[in-house]
Coordinates of C-alpha atoms in Angstrom, one line a residue:
L1 CA 2.9 -187.5 96.5
S2 CA 5.4 -185.0 95.4
R3 CA 8.0 -187.7 94.5
T4 CA 5.4 -189.8 92.8
A5 CA 4.5 -187.0 90.6
R6 CA 7.8 -186.1 89.6
T7 CA 8.6 -189.8 88.9
I8 CA 5.4 -190.3 86.7
E9 CA 6.6 -187.3 84.7
E10 CA 10.1 -188.7 84.7
V11 CA 9.0 -192.1 83.4
N12 CA 6.8 -190.6 80.7
T13 CA 9.6 -188.5 79.4
A14 CA 12.0 -191.6 79.2
L15 CA 9.5 -194.0 77.7
E16 CA 8.6 -191.3 74.9
N17 CA 12.4 -190.9 74.3
Y18 CA 12.5 -195.0 74.3
D19 CA 15.2 -194.5 77.1
F20 CA 14.2 -197.9 78.6
H21 CA 17.5 -197.7 81.1
N22 CA 16.4 -194.7 82.6
Y23 CA 12.6 -195.8 82.8
A24 CA 13.9 -198.9 84.8
G25 CA 16.7 -197.1 86.5
R26 CA 14.1 -194.3 87.9
L27 CA 11.2 -196.6 89.0
Y28 CA 13.7 -198.8 90.6
Q29 CA 15.0 -195.8 92.7
F30 CA 11.3 -194.7 93.5
V31 CA 10.0 -198.1 94.4
W32 CA 12.7 -199.4 96.3
N33 CA 14.1 -196.3 98.1
D34 CA 11.4 -193.7 98.3
V35 CA 8.3 -196.1 98.7
C36 CA 9.7 -199.4 100.4
D37 CA 12.6 -198.2 102.5
W38 CA 11.4 -194.8 103.7
Y39 CA 7.6 -194.1 103.3
I40 CA 6.3 -197.4 104.3
E41 CA 8.5 -197.2 107.4
A42 CA 7.4 -193.8 107.9
V43 CA 3.7 -194.5 108.1
K44 CA 3.8 -197.7 110.1
P45 CA 3.1 -195.6 113.6
T46 CA -0.1 -193.9 111.9
I47 CA -1.2 -195.9 109.2
G48 CA -3.4 -198.1 111.7
A49 CA -4.5 -195.0 113.4
P50 CA -8.3 -194.4 113.7
G51 CA -9.8 -191.1 112.6
A52 CA -8.3 -189.1 109.2
S53 CA -4.7 -189.1 109.7
G54 CA -4.7 -192.9 109.6
A55 CA -7.4 -193.0 106.7
R56 CA -5.2 -190.3 105.0
S57 CA -2.3 -192.4 105.2
R58 CA -3.9 -195.3 104.1
Q59 CA -5.0 -193.6 101.2
V60 CA -1.9 -192.3 99.7
L61 CA -0.1 -195.3 100.3
A62 CA -2.7 -197.3 98.3
V63 CA -2.7 -194.7 95.5
V64 CA 1.2 -194.8 95.4
L65 CA 1.1 -198.6 95.3
D66 CA -1.6 -198.4 93.0
V67 CA 0.5 -195.9 90.3
S68 CA 3.6 -197.9 91.1
L69 CA 2.1 -200.8 89.8
R70 CA 0.9 -199.4 86.7
M71 CA 4.0 -198.0 85.8
L72 CA 6.1 -201.4 86.4
H73 CA 3.4 -203.3 84.3
P74 CA 5.5 -202.9 81.0
S75 CA 8.4 -204.5 82.3
M76 CA 7.0 -206.9 84.9
P77 CA 3.5 -207.8 83.7
F78 CA 2.7 -211.0 85.3
I79 CA 4.0 -210.3 89.2
T80 CA 2.3 -206.9 88.8
E81 CA -0.9 -208.2 87.7
Q82 CA -0.8 -210.4 90.6
L83 CA -0.3 -207.7 92.9
W84 CA -2.9 -205.7 91.3
E85 CA -5.5 -208.3 92.3
S86 CA -4.0 -208.3 95.8
L87 CA -4.1 -204.3 96.0
G88 CA -7.6 -204.3 94.8
A89 CA -8.9 -207.0 97.6
V90 CA -7.8 -204.8 100.3
A91 CA -8.1 -201.1 99.1
P92 CA -10.7 -201.3 96.0
K93 CA -11.2 -197.3 96.2
R94 CA -8.0 -195.4 95.9
G95 CA -7.0 -191.8 95.0
V96 CA -6.2 -188.4 96.1
R97 CA -6.6 -185.1 94.9
G98 CA -4.5 -184.3 92.1
L99 CA -3.8 -188.4 91.6
D100 CA -7.3 -190.4 91.6
P101 CA -6.5 -193.2 88.5
M102 CA -9.7 -194.7 87.3
E103 CA -10.5 -198.0 88.7
N104 CA -10.0 -201.2 86.4
E105 CA -10.4 -205.0 87.3
L106 CA -7.4 -205.9 85.2
L107 CA -3.7 -204.0 85.5
V108 CA -3.0 -205.0 81.7
T109 CA -6.1 -202.7 80.4
A110 CA -6.0 -200.2 83.1
E111 CA -5.1 -196.6 82.1
W112 CA -1.7 -195.1 82.4
P113 CA -1.6 -192.8 85.7
K114 CA -2.1 -189.2 85.2
V115 CA -1.1 -186.4 88.0
D116 CA -1.9 -182.6 88.5
R117 CA 1.6 -181.2 88.6
A118 CA 0.2 -179.2 91.6
L119 CA 1.1 -182.0 93.7
V120 CA 5.2 -181.6 92.9
D121 CA 6.3 -179.7 96.4
L122 CA 10.4 -179.3 96.0
Q123 CA 10.2 -177.7 99.5
A124 CA 8.5 -180.9 101.3
E125 CA 11.0 -183.1 99.4
E126 CA 14.0 -181.1 100.7
N127 CA 12.2 -181.2 104.3
F128 CA 12.0 -184.9 104.0
E129 CA 15.6 -185.2 102.7
R130 CA 16.6 -183.5 105.9
M131 CA 15.0 -185.6 108.2
R132 CA 16.1 -188.5 106.1
T133 CA 19.8 -187.4 106.7
L134 CA 19.1 -186.8 110.7
V135 CA 17.8 -190.5 110.8
T136 CA 20.9 -191.9 108.8
M137 CA 23.2 -189.9 111.0
I138 CA 21.3 -191.2 114.3
R139 CA 21.4 -194.6 113.0
E140 CA 25.0 -194.5 112.1
V141 CA 26.3 -193.3 115.5
R142 CA 24.2 -196.0 117.4
T143 CA 25.8 -198.6 115.5
A144 CA 29.1 -197.2 115.8
N145 CA 28.7 -197.1 119.5
K146 CA 27.0 -200.8 119.7
V147 CA 23.6 -199.2 121.1
P148 CA 21.2 -202.3 121.1
P149 CA 18.3 -201.5 118.3
R150 CA 15.8 -201.6 121.5
E151 CA 17.2 -199.4 123.8
T152 CA 15.9 -195.9 123.5
V153 CA 18.5 -193.2 124.1
D154 CA 18.5 -189.5 124.2
V155 CA 19.8 -187.1 121.6
S156 CA 20.4 -183.7 121.0
V157 CA 20.8 -181.9 117.6
K158 CA 22.5 -179.0 116.8
L159 CA 21.6 -177.0 113.3
A160 CA 21.3 -173.8 112.0
K161 CA 18.2 -171.4 113.4
E162 CA 16.7 -171.3 110.1
L163 CA 16.2 -175.1 110.1
V164 CA 14.8 -175.5 113.3
G165 CA 11.3 -174.8 112.5
L166 CA 11.8 -177.2 109.4
V167 CA 13.0 -179.9 111.1
G168 CA 11.4 -179.5 114.4
P169 CA 7.9 -180.8 113.2
Q170 CA 9.3 -183.7 111.9
Q171 CA 10.7 -184.5 115.4
G172 CA 7.9 -187.7 116.1
L173 CA 9.0 -189.2 113.1
I174 CA 12.8 -189.0 113.7
E175 CA 12.1 -190.5 117.3
S176 CA 10.1 -193.4 115.7
L177 CA 12.7 -194.2 113.0
T178 CA 15.5 -194.4 115.2
N179 CA 14.1 -195.4 118.7
V180 CA 15.4 -191.9 120.5
K181 CA 14.3 -189.3 122.3
V182 CA 15.2 -185.7 121.0
V183 CA 15.4 -183.6 124.3
A184 CA 16.8 -180.8 122.6
I185 CA 17.3 -179.2 119.0
G186 CA 18.9 -175.6 117.9
P187 CA 21.7 -173.6 116.9
E188 CA 23.1 -173.3 120.6
I189 CA 23.1 -176.9 121.8
Q190 CA 26.3 -178.0 123.6
K191 CA 27.8 -181.3 123.3
P192 CA 27.4 -183.4 126.7
N193 CA 30.3 -184.7 128.4
D194 CA 29.6 -188.5 127.9
A195 CA 27.9 -187.9 124.4
A196 CA 29.0 -189.6 121.4
V197 CA 28.9 -187.4 118.0
I198 CA 28.4 -187.3 114.4
V199 CA 28.9 -184.5 112.2
R200 CA 27.7 -183.6 108.9
P201 CA 27.0 -180.4 107.0
L202 CA 23.6 -180.4 107.9
A203 CA 24.0 -181.0 111.7
E204 CA 25.9 -182.3 114.9
V205 CA 24.1 -184.8 116.7
F206 CA 24.9 -186.0 120.2
L207 CA 24.2 -189.4 121.4
H208 CA 23.7 -189.0 125.4
N209 CA 25.5 -191.1 127.7
Q210 CA 27.0 -193.6 125.2
L211 CA 30.4 -192.2 124.7
D212 CA 33.5 -194.9 124.3
A213 CA 36.3 -192.6 123.9
D214 CA 38.6 -194.9 122.1
A215 CA 36.2 -196.2 119.7
E216 CA 34.8 -192.8 119.4
K217 CA 38.8 -191.4 118.6
T218 CA 39.1 -194.1 116.0
R219 CA 35.5 -193.2 114.1
L220 CA 36.3 -189.5 114.1
T221 CA 39.9 -189.7 113.1
K222 CA 38.7 -192.2 110.1
H223 CA 35.9 -189.6 109.0
L224 CA 38.1 -186.4 109.4
A225 CA 40.5 -188.2 106.8
E226 CA 37.8 -188.8 104.8
V227 CA 36.3 -185.2 105.1
S228 CA 39.8 -183.7 104.7
G229 CA 40.5 -185.6 101.3
Q230 CA 37.0 -184.5 100.1
V231 CA 38.1 -180.6 101.0
K232 CA 41.2 -181.1 99.4
N233 CA 39.5 -182.4 95.8
L234 CA 37.2 -179.6 96.0
E235 CA 40.1 -177.0 96.7
G236 CA 42.2 -178.8 93.7
R237 CA 38.8 -178.5 91.5
L238 CA 37.8 -174.8 92.2
S239 CA 41.8 -173.8 91.8
N240 CA 41.6 -175.0 88.4
E241 CA 41.0 -171.9 86.0
K242 CA 40.0 -174.1 83.2
Y243 CA 37.1 -175.7 85.5
T244 CA 35.8 -172.3 87.0
S245 CA 36.1 -170.6 83.6
K246 CA 34.3 -173.1 81.3
A247 CA 32.1 -175.3 83.5
P248 CA 28.6 -174.0 83.9
A249 CA 28.0 -171.4 86.5
H250 CA 25.5 -173.2 88.7
L251 CA 28.0 -176.3 88.7
V252 CA 31.1 -174.1 89.9
Q253 CA 28.6 -172.6 92.5
E254 CA 27.5 -176.1 93.6
S255 CA 30.8 -176.9 94.1
R256 CA 31.9 -173.7 96.4
D257 CA 29.0 -174.6 98.5
K258 CA 29.9 -178.1 99.2
L259 CA 33.4 -177.0 99.8
A260 CA 31.9 -174.4 102.3
G261 CA 30.0 -177.3 104.2
M262 CA 32.7 -179.7 103.9
I263 CA 35.1 -177.2 105.6
R264 CA 32.7 -176.6 108.4
E265 CA 32.3 -180.3 108.7
R266 CA 36.1 -181.0 109.1
D267 CA 36.5 -178.1 111.7
A268 CA 33.6 -179.6 113.8
V269 CA 35.3 -183.2 113.7
K270 CA 38.8 -181.5 114.6
K271 CA 37.0 -179.6 117.5
Q272 CA 35.4 -183.1 118.4
L273 CA 38.8 -185.0 118.5
E274 CA 40.3 -182.0 120.6
E275 CA 37.8 -182.4 123.3
L276 CA 38.4 -186.1 123.6
G277 CA 42.0 -185.3 124.2

């Protein structure tokens, strides 16, 4: 809902400025990535559940599809009108607090969506991004080690203490999106001897009982080269006095923070390679 609210605001700004490129691009990113690629997949386990949780999931999905069609209609009038009719047949009543669009039989005469900015929750979006990063990491290490999609495997996650309370509540969602069992999560997690590993600035993920030493060495060596290259580029940028003195302070700090994260990632990958021998 937070991402939906911000998308409505950004689309409105683009249209007010006749910036049709960014209008279309922002909607594409929202509908394709946020809604279809992630949100619909995330609610599959709960949307059919009885009781309040299932009803809430269905209502949120319905209203997100509703406002998506309204925003897409100017550029895709015919297909959105057809989808509007189908949406009305399965979810005639849709809306949530702060985003309750007026019902209308035809999309072409429906009101443009209005949203209460109180729905914007940047902390919720940041937490979801962490979850999305962990899911992507687990999928990547599963694929690299040729783990069959239907095989449930154990994983443990090493991440900073301050993040455990933010990521922990999303453990069930991470498991359902990756077909794993998270057996441990925290700052003191040690790599099991037989685990495949993936390292990113956010965390280290250990895929238990899946180590192919030769394949893991190849993958980690390639990743180390990529990360080392990024570290070198960032160090070069930050050693350039013209950049550090003339670039906006927040961009310089972002570069420093990114460099610190990449150095931690590089050192962690080096350690994993050393342990493989």
